[in-house]
XYZ file of C-alpha atoms in Angstrom:
361
model
C 0.000 0.000 0.000
C 2.754 2.485 0.913
C 4.614 1.751 -2.323
C 1.515 2.248 -4.466
C 0.781 5.515 -2.646
C 4.264 6.780 -3.514
C 3.828 5.769 -7.171
C 0.445 7.505 -7.385
C 1.707 10.702 -5.752
C 4.669 10.791 -8.123
C 2.496 9.969 -11.161
C 5.175 7.409 -12.050
C 4.635 4.649 -14.584
C 6.360 1.911 -12.652
C 7.843 0.904 -9.300
C 10.602 -1.706 -9.060
C 9.526 -2.633 -5.511
C 8.820 -6.371 -5.339
C 6.508 -6.059 -2.319
C 9.032 -7.418 0.182
C 9.995 -5.548 3.367
C 12.870 -6.884 5.474
C 13.666 -5.661 8.976
C 17.322 -4.770 9.384
C 19.777 -3.454 11.942
C 22.908 -1.474 11.305
C 23.984 1.975 10.159
C 21.227 2.536 7.604
C 17.641 3.609 8.294
C 16.470 2.278 4.952
C 17.781 0.708 1.794
C 16.102 0.217 -1.592
C 17.906 -2.844 -2.875
C 18.609 -3.331 -6.567
C 16.574 -6.567 -6.512
C 13.445 -4.614 -5.482
C 13.487 -5.488 -1.774
C 12.972 -2.745 0.807
C 15.111 -2.922 3.964
C 13.986 -0.864 6.968
C 15.677 -0.494 10.342
C 13.615 -2.226 13.012
C 14.231 0.173 15.897
C 14.105 3.474 14.011
C 11.462 2.731 11.348
C 9.466 -0.463 11.956
C 8.891 -0.062 15.705
C 7.597 3.544 15.494
C 5.168 2.532 12.747
C 3.914 -0.400 14.827
C 3.474 1.970 17.764
C 1.571 4.432 15.564
C -1.027 1.861 14.525
C -1.231 0.262 17.977
C -2.176 3.665 19.419
C -4.174 4.997 16.482
C -6.243 8.065 17.285
C -4.462 8.802 20.565
C -2.834 12.134 21.327
C 0.949 11.849 21.269
C 3.796 14.091 22.355
C 5.738 16.141 19.813
C 8.727 13.810 20.243
C 6.617 10.768 19.360
C 5.035 12.519 16.383
C 8.510 13.406 15.111
C 9.524 9.742 15.341
C 6.417 8.790 13.369
C 7.071 11.488 10.794
C 10.735 10.583 10.277
C 9.788 6.927 9.857
C 7.275 7.823 7.172
C 9.746 10.200 5.503
C 12.255 7.365 5.208
C 9.569 5.048 3.853
C 8.584 7.579 1.166
C 12.231 8.325 0.302
C 13.029 4.658 -0.258
C 9.914 4.019 -2.313
C 10.784 7.022 -4.489
C 14.092 5.312 -5.345
C 12.139 2.448 -6.930
C 10.193 4.704 -9.334
C 10.882 4.882 -13.040
C 9.403 4.811 -16.540
C 7.708 1.672 -17.805
C 10.692 0.639 -19.912
C 13.298 1.338 -17.196
C 15.463 -1.491 -15.878
C 17.371 -1.811 -12.650
C 20.406 -2.979 -14.622
C 20.561 0.253 -16.643
C 19.949 2.327 -13.526
C 22.719 0.563 -11.642
C 25.180 1.063 -14.495
C 24.366 4.766 -14.756
C 24.447 5.280 -10.987
C 28.195 4.769 -10.677
C 29.000 7.565 -13.146
C 30.185 10.909 -11.685
C 27.358 13.056 -10.334
C 24.611 10.439 -10.653
C 24.396 9.417 -6.993
C 24.400 13.017 -5.789
C 21.639 13.920 -8.241
C 19.459 10.905 -7.452
C 19.716 11.280 -3.673
C 19.144 15.036 -3.899
C 16.103 14.638 -6.147
C 14.639 11.795 -4.079
C 15.054 13.609 -0.773
C 13.796 16.978 -2.054
C 10.726 15.387 -3.645
C 10.001 13.307 -0.515
C 10.244 16.397 1.688
C 7.804 18.276 -0.541
C 5.253 15.440 -0.673
C 5.434 13.950 2.824
C 2.218 15.588 4.080
C 0.342 14.434 0.969
C 1.706 10.919 1.509
C 0.564 10.950 5.139
C -2.936 12.078 4.163
C -3.129 9.563 1.306
C -2.453 6.750 3.799
C -4.916 8.199 6.345
C -2.183 8.555 8.962
C -3.226 12.123 9.780
C -6.305 10.521 11.385
C -4.327 7.797 13.165
C -1.767 10.277 14.519
C -3.529 13.617 15.102
C -1.186 16.589 14.719
C 1.453 14.779 12.662
C 1.187 17.200 9.730
C 1.762 20.178 12.017
C 5.129 18.806 13.164
C 8.269 19.388 11.132
C 11.341 17.166 11.174
C 14.728 17.855 9.577
C 15.585 16.071 6.367
C 18.758 14.478 5.062
C 21.410 15.114 2.407
C 22.053 18.797 3.131
C 25.005 18.643 0.723
C 22.796 17.536 -2.186
C 19.275 18.935 -1.744
C 20.040 22.712 -1.891
C 22.103 22.277 -5.064
C 19.408 20.184 -6.717
C 16.718 22.710 -5.816
C 18.817 25.606 -7.161
C 19.619 23.799 -10.409
C 16.050 22.643 -11.076
C 14.588 26.061 -10.231
C 16.903 27.718 -12.759
C 16.039 25.211 -15.495
C 12.312 25.491 -14.754
C 12.510 29.238 -15.241
C 14.415 28.971 -18.520
C 12.123 26.250 -19.914
C 8.796 27.786 -18.836
C 8.063 24.913 -16.473
C 5.924 25.256 -13.368
C 7.675 25.378 -9.970
C 8.463 21.836 -8.870
C 7.696 20.332 -12.280
C 11.287 19.434 -13.146
C 11.849 17.903 -9.709
C 8.789 15.716 -10.321
C 10.031 14.753 -13.797
C 13.432 13.775 -12.419
C 11.849 11.790 -9.590
C 9.982 9.701 -12.163
C 13.274 8.775 -13.829
C 15.908 6.283 -12.730
C 19.595 7.211 -12.618
C 19.785 6.221 -16.292
C 17.447 9.034 -17.323
C 18.091 11.873 -14.889
C 21.327 13.326 -16.294
C 20.176 13.048 -19.929
C 16.999 14.918 -18.977
C 19.015 17.724 -17.356
C 21.296 17.960 -20.399
C 18.342 18.084 -22.802
C 16.578 20.832 -20.841
C 19.790 22.839 -20.504
C 20.501 22.598 -24.230
C 16.913 23.208 -25.368
C 16.648 26.370 -23.250
C 19.246 28.021 -25.513
C 19.372 29.148 -29.160
C 21.751 26.324 -30.003
C 19.154 23.859 -31.384
C 18.479 26.418 -34.151
C 22.113 27.451 -34.636
C 24.356 24.411 -34.711
C 24.334 21.033 -36.462
C 23.029 18.101 -34.408
C 26.403 16.310 -34.343
C 28.301 19.024 -32.462
C 29.838 18.111 -29.065
C 28.037 20.836 -27.096
C 25.739 18.410 -25.287
C 28.725 16.327 -24.196
C 30.411 19.412 -22.753
C 27.241 20.408 -20.901
C 26.958 16.922 -19.432
C 30.608 17.020 -18.355
C 30.015 20.298 -16.524
C 26.912 18.928 -14.799
C 28.593 15.698 -13.763
C 31.751 17.311 -12.394
C 29.762 19.958 -10.489
C 27.387 17.452 -8.927
C 30.214 15.049 -8.059
C 31.938 17.906 -6.206
C 29.080 17.884 -3.677
C 30.578 14.711 -2.180
C 33.126 16.931 -0.449
C 30.422 18.323 1.860
C 28.297 15.255 2.568
C 29.554 14.741 6.122
C 29.960 18.402 7.057
C 27.629 19.929 9.691
C 24.210 20.737 8.194
C 24.663 24.507 8.036
C 28.091 24.245 6.399
C 26.895 21.544 3.992
C 23.919 23.672 2.937
C 26.065 26.763 2.327
C 28.650 24.803 0.327
C 25.907 23.106 -1.685
C 24.405 26.452 -2.665
C 27.801 27.890 -3.584
C 28.599 24.887 -5.751
C 25.217 25.118 -7.492
C 25.748 28.773 -8.399
C 29.248 28.039 -9.681
C 27.855 25.169 -11.735
C 25.188 27.398 -13.270
C 27.806 30.073 -14.077
C 29.946 27.459 -15.820
C 26.964 26.218 -17.835
C 26.009 29.755 -18.867
C 29.580 30.539 -19.926
C 29.713 27.382 -22.043
C 26.385 28.230 -23.668
C 27.443 31.808 -24.426
C 30.690 30.570 -25.934
C 28.877 28.063 -28.134
C 26.259 30.589 -29.244
C 28.856 33.247 -30.030
C 30.529 30.906 -32.519
C 27.414 31.221 -34.692
C 26.872 34.947 -34.227
C 28.413 37.469 -36.638
C 30.283 40.411 -35.155
C 28.364 43.716 -35.368
C 31.625 45.542 -36.225
C 32.189 44.322 -39.766
C 34.317 46.436 -42.158
C 32.351 48.671 -44.519
C 31.793 47.386 -48.058
C 34.069 49.355 -50.452
C 32.681 51.378 -53.380
C 32.120 49.556 -56.694
C 35.248 51.109 -58.189
C 37.405 49.331 -55.639
C 38.463 45.739 -55.777
C 35.758 43.533 -54.322
C 36.648 42.239 -50.824
C 37.289 38.623 -50.156
C 34.379 36.625 -48.777
C 33.936 36.744 -45.025
C 35.161 33.577 -43.344
C 32.452 31.278 -42.100
C 31.934 31.308 -38.312
C 33.932 28.780 -36.388
C 32.809 26.962 -33.281
C 35.180 27.462 -30.361
C 34.838 24.524 -28.008
C 35.816 24.386 -24.377
C 37.706 21.220 -23.465
C 35.750 18.676 -21.476
C 37.071 17.751 -18.030
C 39.208 14.665 -18.499
C 37.816 12.907 -15.461
C 34.167 12.960 -16.531
C 32.471 9.921 -17.996
C 30.923 9.845 -21.443
C 27.255 10.851 -21.794
C 24.691 8.346 -20.616
C 22.306 6.653 -23.037
C 19.587 8.769 -24.631
C 16.313 8.852 -22.697
C 12.774 9.710 -23.620
C 12.237 13.126 -25.168
C 12.459 16.011 -22.718
C 9.458 18.329 -22.382
C 9.226 21.229 -24.804
C 10.602 24.506 -23.408
C 7.220 26.138 -24.008
C 5.295 23.501 -22.046
C 3.612 24.748 -18.889
C 2.187 22.359 -16.335
C -0.023 23.036 -13.312
C 1.928 22.355 -10.132
C 0.642 19.747 -7.716
C -1.561 21.271 -4.987
C 0.445 19.262 -2.489
C 3.757 20.782 -3.552
C 5.414 22.442 -0.558
C 8.950 23.749 -0.374
C 10.435 22.652 2.917
C 13.651 24.203 4.089
C 16.408 22.983 6.371
C 17.986 19.661 5.637
C 20.162 17.888 8.148
C 22.266 14.822 7.300
C 24.211 12.760 9.799
C 27.166 14.540 11.321
C 29.435 11.517 11.016
C 30.256 9.048 8.265
C 27.921 6.058 8.621
C 29.414 2.607 9.027
C 28.881 0.407 5.932
C 26.446 -2.503 6.342
C 27.879 -5.652 7.845
C 28.734 -8.550 5.500
C 25.515 -10.319 6.482
C 23.337 -7.549 5.056
C 22.404 -7.536 1.363
C 24.582 -5.559 -1.039
C 23.413 -1.960 -1.554
C 21.984 -0.720 -4.828
C 25.467 0.141 -6.046
C 28.871 -0.714 -4.683
C 30.582 2.595 -3.897
C 33.242 2.328 -1.250
C 33.542 5.916 -0.026
C 29.913 6.876 0.559
C 26.493 5.335 1.259
C 24.804 3.664 -1.677
C 21.736 4.963 -3.402
C 18.479 4.061 -1.783
C 19.952 4.421 1.675
C 19.305 6.722 4.584
C 22.041 6.698 7.230
C 21.143 6.919 10.885
C 21.896 9.936 13.002
C 21.964 10.157 16.793
C 18.590 10.880 18.389
C 18.712 13.917 20.746
C 17.509 13.232 24.277
C 14.499 15.522 23.871
C 13.307 13.414 20.926
C 13.372 10.092 22.756
C 9.913 8.406 22.743
C 7.721 9.030 25.750
């Protein structure tokens, strides 16, 4: 039921969830496994949800409501990882996920979308009746190094493509890792004059993808910083990334624009001037450490398309990840969605210490 609610809220075609939920213990609150199984921490996620339904309709303290809310936020986050188009495969998503910038984008998109739709998810499941007051309580989110950058980037692209606020975030959330970067590249490119100026076989799209990947991958440097520092660094990186994209676009467009200061045409009695040289395309070198573009995805929305935003869309602020690097799962736990040694895998939510004032009553 919870997985179908997430799919409906996201308007996604498909969920890779196989219907299995496994209780787990360890450093992760939740994990969306590549095989479609959902792993949830017993103490932090399963037990609070059992308590919620065992005491349905009762008045609870703010601390208990926060525990309920964080459990549901993790549940929605993990289910969002399973979403994708009808023709998407976990194999393609897993292959794309290990490319630079993909994990940071997917976790940032998933967390931002889950934050914005948590209240709608709670109401869809009827939990606002089982836990009165739960929608009036706010709890901090995760991935402070990723979410602000993703919000800044998507807001800029929405503005330049005439998309409604939150529409691009929703589009990205309905994609797997195999489709997210190609969608960003397509919207970046289509928001310019380049589709009408340059031949289709030019390397501009590859350079734009390289800039996006290297900028997003840089967010890894702030993942385990304190929340305030991670948020500030994420925003700074996003603005630098947008500046780099705009500079690349201006450079590419200028290669097809004639200079306004052309020499005057001489009188007929003079020797006719030589033909003006054809414009040349000056290309910026791609960063050497960035992977090649991912496979082409479904067509991106037209820049002139305008959609009505979801009435449940809410922009939540303040994201707070763990303040320490989480310990990888023990060898007895299933492998994560992608094997990346220096950070948590996709589909995971690391634990953070629970302050004393948030302990259950």
